[in-house]
Amino acid sequence: RLSTHHNILTMRPILCFLAMASLVSAFAPTSRRTVTTMIRSSNSAIAPSILLQSVSDDIMMDNSAETTDITASSPRKHFHCYLLRSLDPQHPLKTYVGYTTDPIRRLRQHNGELKYGGAKRTARSGRPWQFAAIIDGFQDKVATMQFEWAWQHTHRSKVFREAVGDDALAKRMKRRRGVRARFDELRVLLGECEPFSSYPLEVYFPEEESHELFCTLMPESDNETKDIRKKVCPVDEMPFAAATDTRTKKAQKVNGSWAQMHFDLSLFPSAPPTQSCLLGQRRHQSNWALNAVTPQASHFFATSGFNQSDEKSEPDEEKPESPKVEVVEESEQPAVKIPAKFKPYPFQYHQEFIVTIEALTNLGFGIARIDLDEPNDNPVAAGDDSDEVSNDPKKWVVFVPNVIPGESARIRIYRNYATYSDADLLEIIEASPDRIEPKCDLANICGGCQYQHITVDRQRQMKTIQVQDLFERLGGLKADEFPSVLPTLGTDEVFGYRSKITPHYDAPLKKKGTKKNKDGNYKGISCEIGPIGFKEKASRRLVDVPYCHIATPDINEALARVRDETRQTAREGKLKKPTKGATLLLRDAGDGVETDHNVYVKTTVKDLVFRFKAGNFFQNNPFMLPKMVDLVVDAATIPSPSGKAMTHLIDCYCGSGLFAIGSSSSFEACVGIEVNEMAVEEARENAALNGIENCAFVSASAEAIFDPVTLEGRSDLVVGDFPKETTVVVVDPPRKGCSVEFLEQLNEYKPQRVVYMSCDPATQARDAKYLVSYGYEIVSVQPFDLFPQTRHIECLATFELKD
C-alpha cells in the first residue's frame, strides 16, 4: 500500500498535465461530425457544459478541427414552454402560457404551494392549475422566450399572422378561450411558423385526452425536419422531471437524456448563417430578438464580416422619411443584455430614434409619437387613465423626460407597455430657446423636480395650457362653454421656498454574515444606510440628495445634520426598524426646523396663527399661501347673480381649518368637515387661538356634511338649515378628487356657489363635468404655481348655479 501511494504521489504532476491537456482540447475547435456523434451516443449521461459550449461555437463558426474527448460535470440549464389549464369549475376555459427550467416547481408556485417564487403571484383566480402540455427541446433561453412571446401574442406575432394568412383571422383566434384554442395556436406555431417548425421539439402531455386533441389538430408530417415528437406520460415520469429540495427551496435536476442537446445538423444551412437564423428568427418577424445576441453570435459577426444588408435578395421599397422620427441604425448601437421582463413589442430594447417632442404630460414627461410599421391593436381613446396615449392605431406614444415641446431629441427605448413606451433622453439635437442650465446637479435624474431645465415663464405658460387642455378633454367641455383659463399665478420665490421635505432611505445594509440577536431581530446590530433622498425619474431607485435647492435655507442647513445623525444611529445599532427603510421629516415653521412628526409647530398666514403637528398636512409654500387664501375669500364673498350677499360657508375637506378660519370674518357662520379627527381638533384649537366664534368643525367624511344633525358645541348651526341661495361650499379634496357620493349629495343640496381648490387639475376637471351637468356654470379657473420647478399645479375653479 505504501508503494502504491508513493507511485500515485510521484505521478501527480503527470496527471495534472494530462488534465490540462484534456481541458485545452475541450476548448479547441472541433468538427461538427465528431461532436455530434458524441452527443447522440450519450443516451444516459448529461452533456457537459464545455461540450455544449463547443457545439454552439462549432455550429456558428464552422470549425473543422477534430477532438477526441471532452468532459465536464455540470449540466446545462434546460428551458421549457408550458400550457396550464384551470381545474376551477368557475373558470373552465382559463389557460396560462409560460416558460421555466423546472416545470414541477413552477406548477407548485402557480398553485401557491411554495412560499417563494414569482409564479406564486400569477393567475390566482384559476387555481388549482394542471399541465395541459409541456414543450421541450429549445436551444437556449432566447429561443424559449421567443416561442413563449409568439404563443402569448399570436395576434401581434408577424410569423403567426403570415402563417394564418389573414390578420383578422389571427385576432379572432386569439379571442378564443380554452385548451383547444391554445392547441390550435400551438399547431400553427410548430407546423407553419419558421423557425419554430425547424426546431427538434418534443411535446409532452400528462393526459391521453390532450394528446388525442392535439394530434387531431397536428397530423404527422412527412418532413422529418418538421416532425414534432408527441409523448404521453405523467409529469413526474417525464424525462425532465425535477425533485424539489424543501430545505433549500432549490430544484434538483434529475439526470437523463432531457439535458442533452438535440441538434440536427441537417437543419442548419451549409452557407454561412445569417444573424436572423442564429437567433432563431427571420429578420422582419421579431426585431426585438436581434439584440439578444449570444456571445458566440457576437464573435461570429465580428470575425466573419457579416453584413445585414447582404441578407436581402431583393431591395425593400423605399418609404417616405417621417418628418418627426428618424430610426438610428442598429450598427450604431452596442449589443446589450435584455432584461428578463422586457416586453418586445413594438420596439427593441435600447432601440434609438430621433423624435420631435409634441407636448408634456401632467407628470412632466415629453410626448413623442412614432409611426408603426403595423397598426396598434390596442389604441387607447382620450379620456382613459392613460389619457396621453394616441388613438391613432399607427402612432405609438413614447414618454421622454427632461425635454421641452418643440425640441428635437435622440432617445433610447427601455420599456414597452401595452399602449406606450418609456425612453431615456440621450441628446438634445435642436434645443428650445426656453432651455436653461438647471441649478441643481441632480435635476436630470432626481424625481423631485421636473422643470429645472425650463425658464419659469415657460413653466407657467405650460401649466396654463395643461389646465385648459384637461378641462376640455377630461371635463368634456368646449372652449366656448367656459372662460379661458387665467394665466398661472406665482411669486418671485422660485427656489428656496418649500417649507417641508420628506427624504427617504431604503432598508439598511448589514455586514456579510451578520446574525440576529438573542431576541431574533437586528436591534442593536450595526448597519449602513445607503442613499438618503428622493426617487429617480421613472424609477423606484433613490437618488442621494445632500442639498435640495427648492427647500428653504434653514431646511438645507438642518438636512446635513439629520443625514449624519441618521447614519451614525444606524452604525450604533439604534434604529427603531433596522430591517426597513424610512422617511425623514424636515418642517420649517419659521422658528426652527422640526424633525419629529408628533411635535406641534406654529405658522402665521395673514395675521392668523395656525397650530398643527409637524407631520400633518399643511400647505408647504408660505410665500404663495396668503395669495391663495385671498383668492378663495374673494371668490366666496362675491354677491350672487341676483345681488344677494353670501352669508354661510361650508368648508369640505377642511384640514386644520385654513379656508374656514381665513374666511370667517366675511360670513355669519362657517362649518368645516374633515375625516381626520386629529386635524379637526387642530381646527377647533386654531379657531379658539384666533378668537373666532362663528366657526364649527365636525369629524366625518365629506358626504356627511349635509346630514340634518346638530354640530358639537353649536346647537344653533345646522347645515341642512343653511339658506341655499346664500351658501357657498369650499372644496379642497385630496389628489383623488371628490367621491361620486359627495357630488350627488352636493347636487341634492344645491348651494348657490362651489369654490373648488385642487392639487390635481385632472381630477378637478373630471368633477367639473359632474357639476356642469348638475346645472352649474364655470365662472373662472385660476392655476397657481405653488411649486415652481416641478410639474405640480394648484388650481382654483369657481362654479355658480344657473338661474
Short mmCIF file of N, CA, C and O in Angstrom, two decimals, residues 342 347-355 357 365-368 370 396-403 409-417 420-427 444 537-538:
data_model
loop_
_atom_site.label_atom_id
_atom_site.label_comp_id
_atom_site.label_asym_id
_atom_site.label_seq_id
_atom_site.Cartn_x
_atom_site.Cartn_y
_atom_site.Cartn_z
N PHE A 342 -38.46 42.36 -20.05
CA PHE A 342 -38.69 43.32 -21.11
C PHE A 342 -39.70 42.79 -22.12
O PHE A 342 -39.59 41.65 -22.58
N PHE A 347 -40.91 47.83 -29.94
CA PHE A 347 -39.54 48.23 -30.22
C PHE A 347 -38.55 47.31 -29.51
O PHE A 347 -38.87 46.67 -28.51
N GLN A 348 -37.34 47.28 -30.05
CA GLN A 348 -36.26 46.54 -29.42
C GLN A 348 -35.80 47.26 -28.16
O GLN A 348 -36.01 48.46 -27.99
N TYR A 349 -35.15 46.50 -27.31
CA TYR A 349 -34.54 47.10 -26.11
C TYR A 349 -33.37 47.99 -26.55
O TYR A 349 -32.50 47.58 -27.31
N HIS A 350 -33.39 49.22 -26.08
CA HIS A 350 -32.37 50.23 -26.38
C HIS A 350 -32.36 50.62 -27.86
O HIS A 350 -31.35 51.09 -28.37
N GLN A 351 -33.48 50.44 -28.56
CA GLN A 351 -33.58 50.95 -29.91
C GLN A 351 -33.66 52.47 -29.85
O GLN A 351 -34.33 53.04 -28.99
N GLU A 352 -32.97 53.13 -30.75
CA GLU A 352 -32.85 54.59 -30.70
C GLU A 352 -33.64 55.24 -31.83
O GLU A 352 -33.72 54.69 -32.94
N PHE A 353 -34.18 56.43 -31.54
CA PHE A 353 -34.92 57.21 -32.51
C PHE A 353 -34.56 58.68 -32.34
O PHE A 353 -34.12 59.11 -31.26
N ILE A 354 -34.76 59.42 -33.38
CA ILE A 354 -34.69 60.89 -33.31
C ILE A 354 -36.12 61.39 -33.49
O ILE A 354 -36.75 61.14 -34.52
N VAL A 355 -36.65 62.08 -32.48
CA VAL A 355 -38.07 62.44 -32.45
C VAL A 355 -38.22 63.94 -32.17
O VAL A 355 -37.28 64.61 -31.73
N ILE A 357 -40.59 66.49 -29.90
CA ILE A 357 -41.46 66.50 -28.73
C ILE A 357 -42.69 67.36 -29.04
O ILE A 357 -42.56 68.53 -29.39
N PHE A 365 -43.49 64.54 -18.39
CA PHE A 365 -42.75 63.84 -19.42
C PHE A 365 -43.15 64.37 -20.80
O PHE A 365 -44.31 64.68 -21.05
N GLY A 366 -42.16 64.42 -21.70
CA GLY A 366 -42.43 64.82 -23.06
C GLY A 366 -43.12 63.72 -23.84
O GLY A 366 -42.90 62.53 -23.60
N ILE A 367 -43.97 64.12 -24.79
CA ILE A 367 -44.72 63.17 -25.63
C ILE A 367 -44.16 63.21 -27.04
O ILE A 367 -44.12 64.26 -27.68
N ALA A 368 -43.70 62.05 -27.51
CA ALA A 368 -43.30 61.88 -28.90
C ALA A 368 -44.13 60.76 -29.50
O ALA A 368 -44.51 59.82 -28.80
N ILE A 370 -44.36 57.91 -32.68
CA ILE A 370 -43.56 57.20 -33.67
C ILE A 370 -44.50 56.37 -34.54
O ILE A 370 -45.39 55.69 -34.04
N TRP A 396 -47.49 55.46 -32.20
CA TRP A 396 -47.14 54.90 -30.89
C TRP A 396 -46.53 55.99 -30.04
O TRP A 396 -45.58 56.66 -30.45
N VAL A 397 -47.06 56.17 -28.82
CA VAL A 397 -46.62 57.24 -27.94
C VAL A 397 -45.41 56.78 -27.13
O VAL A 397 -45.38 55.67 -26.61
N VAL A 398 -44.43 57.66 -27.04
CA VAL A 398 -43.23 57.43 -26.23
C VAL A 398 -43.05 58.61 -25.29
O VAL A 398 -43.15 59.77 -25.71
N PHE A 399 -42.83 58.32 -24.00
CA PHE A 399 -42.64 59.35 -22.99
C PHE A 399 -41.14 59.54 -22.73
O PHE A 399 -40.41 58.57 -22.52
N VAL A 400 -40.71 60.82 -22.71
CA VAL A 400 -39.29 61.15 -22.57
C VAL A 400 -39.14 62.22 -21.48
O VAL A 400 -39.87 63.21 -21.49
N PRO A 401 -38.20 62.07 -20.54
CA PRO A 401 -38.00 63.08 -19.50
C PRO A 401 -37.08 64.21 -19.96
O PRO A 401 -36.35 64.08 -20.96
N ASN A 402 -37.15 65.32 -19.23
CA ASN A 402 -36.19 66.43 -19.38
C ASN A 402 -36.19 67.06 -20.76
O ASN A 402 -35.14 67.43 -21.29
N VAL A 403 -37.37 67.20 -21.36
CA VAL A 403 -37.47 67.82 -22.68
C VAL A 403 -38.49 68.94 -22.65
O VAL A 403 -39.23 69.11 -21.66
N ALA A 409 -34.90 65.49 -30.32
CA ALA A 409 -34.04 64.78 -29.39
C ALA A 409 -33.79 63.37 -29.87
O ALA A 409 -34.59 62.78 -30.60
N ARG A 410 -32.66 62.83 -29.46
CA ARG A 410 -32.34 61.42 -29.69
C ARG A 410 -32.67 60.66 -28.42
O ARG A 410 -32.19 61.00 -27.34
N ILE A 411 -33.49 59.62 -28.56
CA ILE A 411 -33.99 58.89 -27.40
C ILE A 411 -33.66 57.40 -27.53
O ILE A 411 -33.35 56.92 -28.63
N ARG A 412 -33.77 56.67 -26.41
CA ARG A 412 -33.49 55.23 -26.40
C ARG A 412 -34.56 54.52 -25.59
O ARG A 412 -34.79 54.83 -24.42
N ILE A 413 -35.23 53.56 -26.21
CA ILE A 413 -36.32 52.82 -25.58
C ILE A 413 -35.77 51.89 -24.50
O ILE A 413 -34.79 51.18 -24.71
N TYR A 414 -36.41 51.90 -23.32
CA TYR A 414 -36.01 50.95 -22.27
C TYR A 414 -37.19 50.18 -21.68
O TYR A 414 -36.99 49.25 -20.91
N ARG A 415 -38.43 50.54 -22.03
CA ARG A 415 -39.58 49.80 -21.51
C ARG A 415 -40.76 49.98 -22.45
O ARG A 415 -41.04 51.09 -22.91
N ASN A 416 -41.45 48.86 -22.76
CA ASN A 416 -42.67 48.88 -23.57
C ASN A 416 -43.86 48.47 -22.71
O ASN A 416 -43.79 47.46 -22.00
N TYR A 417 -44.92 49.27 -22.78
CA TYR A 417 -46.17 48.91 -22.14
C TYR A 417 -47.17 48.50 -23.22
O TYR A 417 -46.85 48.46 -24.40
N TYR A 420 -47.99 52.21 -24.79
CA TYR A 420 -46.99 53.27 -24.93
C TYR A 420 -45.64 52.73 -24.47
O TYR A 420 -45.54 51.60 -23.95
N SER A 421 -44.59 53.52 -24.66
CA SER A 421 -43.24 53.12 -24.27
C SER A 421 -42.58 54.25 -23.50
O SER A 421 -42.96 55.42 -23.63
N ASP A 422 -41.56 53.89 -22.71
CA ASP A 422 -40.72 54.85 -22.00
C ASP A 422 -39.34 54.86 -22.63
O ASP A 422 -38.84 53.82 -23.08
N ALA A 423 -38.72 56.04 -22.65
CA ALA A 423 -37.40 56.16 -23.26
C ALA A 423 -36.52 57.08 -22.43
O ALA A 423 -37.01 57.94 -21.69
N ASP A 424 -35.21 56.89 -22.56
CA ASP A 424 -34.23 57.78 -21.96
C ASP A 424 -33.86 58.87 -22.96
O ASP A 424 -33.84 58.63 -24.18
N LEU A 425 -33.53 60.04 -22.44
CA LEU A 425 -33.04 61.12 -23.29
C LEU A 425 -31.53 60.97 -23.43
O LEU A 425 -30.80 60.96 -22.43
N LEU A 426 -31.06 60.84 -24.67
CA LEU A 426 -29.63 60.71 -24.93
C LEU A 426 -28.99 62.02 -25.34
O LEU A 426 -27.86 62.32 -24.94
N GLU A 427 -29.72 62.81 -26.13
CA GLU A 427 -29.11 64.02 -26.68
C GLU A 427 -30.20 64.97 -27.17
O GLU A 427 -31.19 64.53 -27.75
N ASN A 444 -31.46 66.24 -13.59
CA ASN A 444 -31.78 65.35 -14.70
C ASN A 444 -32.14 63.93 -14.26
O ASN A 444 -32.71 63.17 -15.03
N LYS A 537 -36.37 59.67 -11.59
CA LYS A 537 -37.44 59.84 -12.55
C LYS A 537 -37.72 58.50 -13.23
O LYS A 537 -36.83 57.83 -13.72
N ALA A 538 -38.99 58.09 -13.22
CA ALA A 538 -39.43 56.84 -13.84
C ALA A 538 -38.73 55.63 -13.26
O ALA A 538 -38.47 54.65 -13.95
#
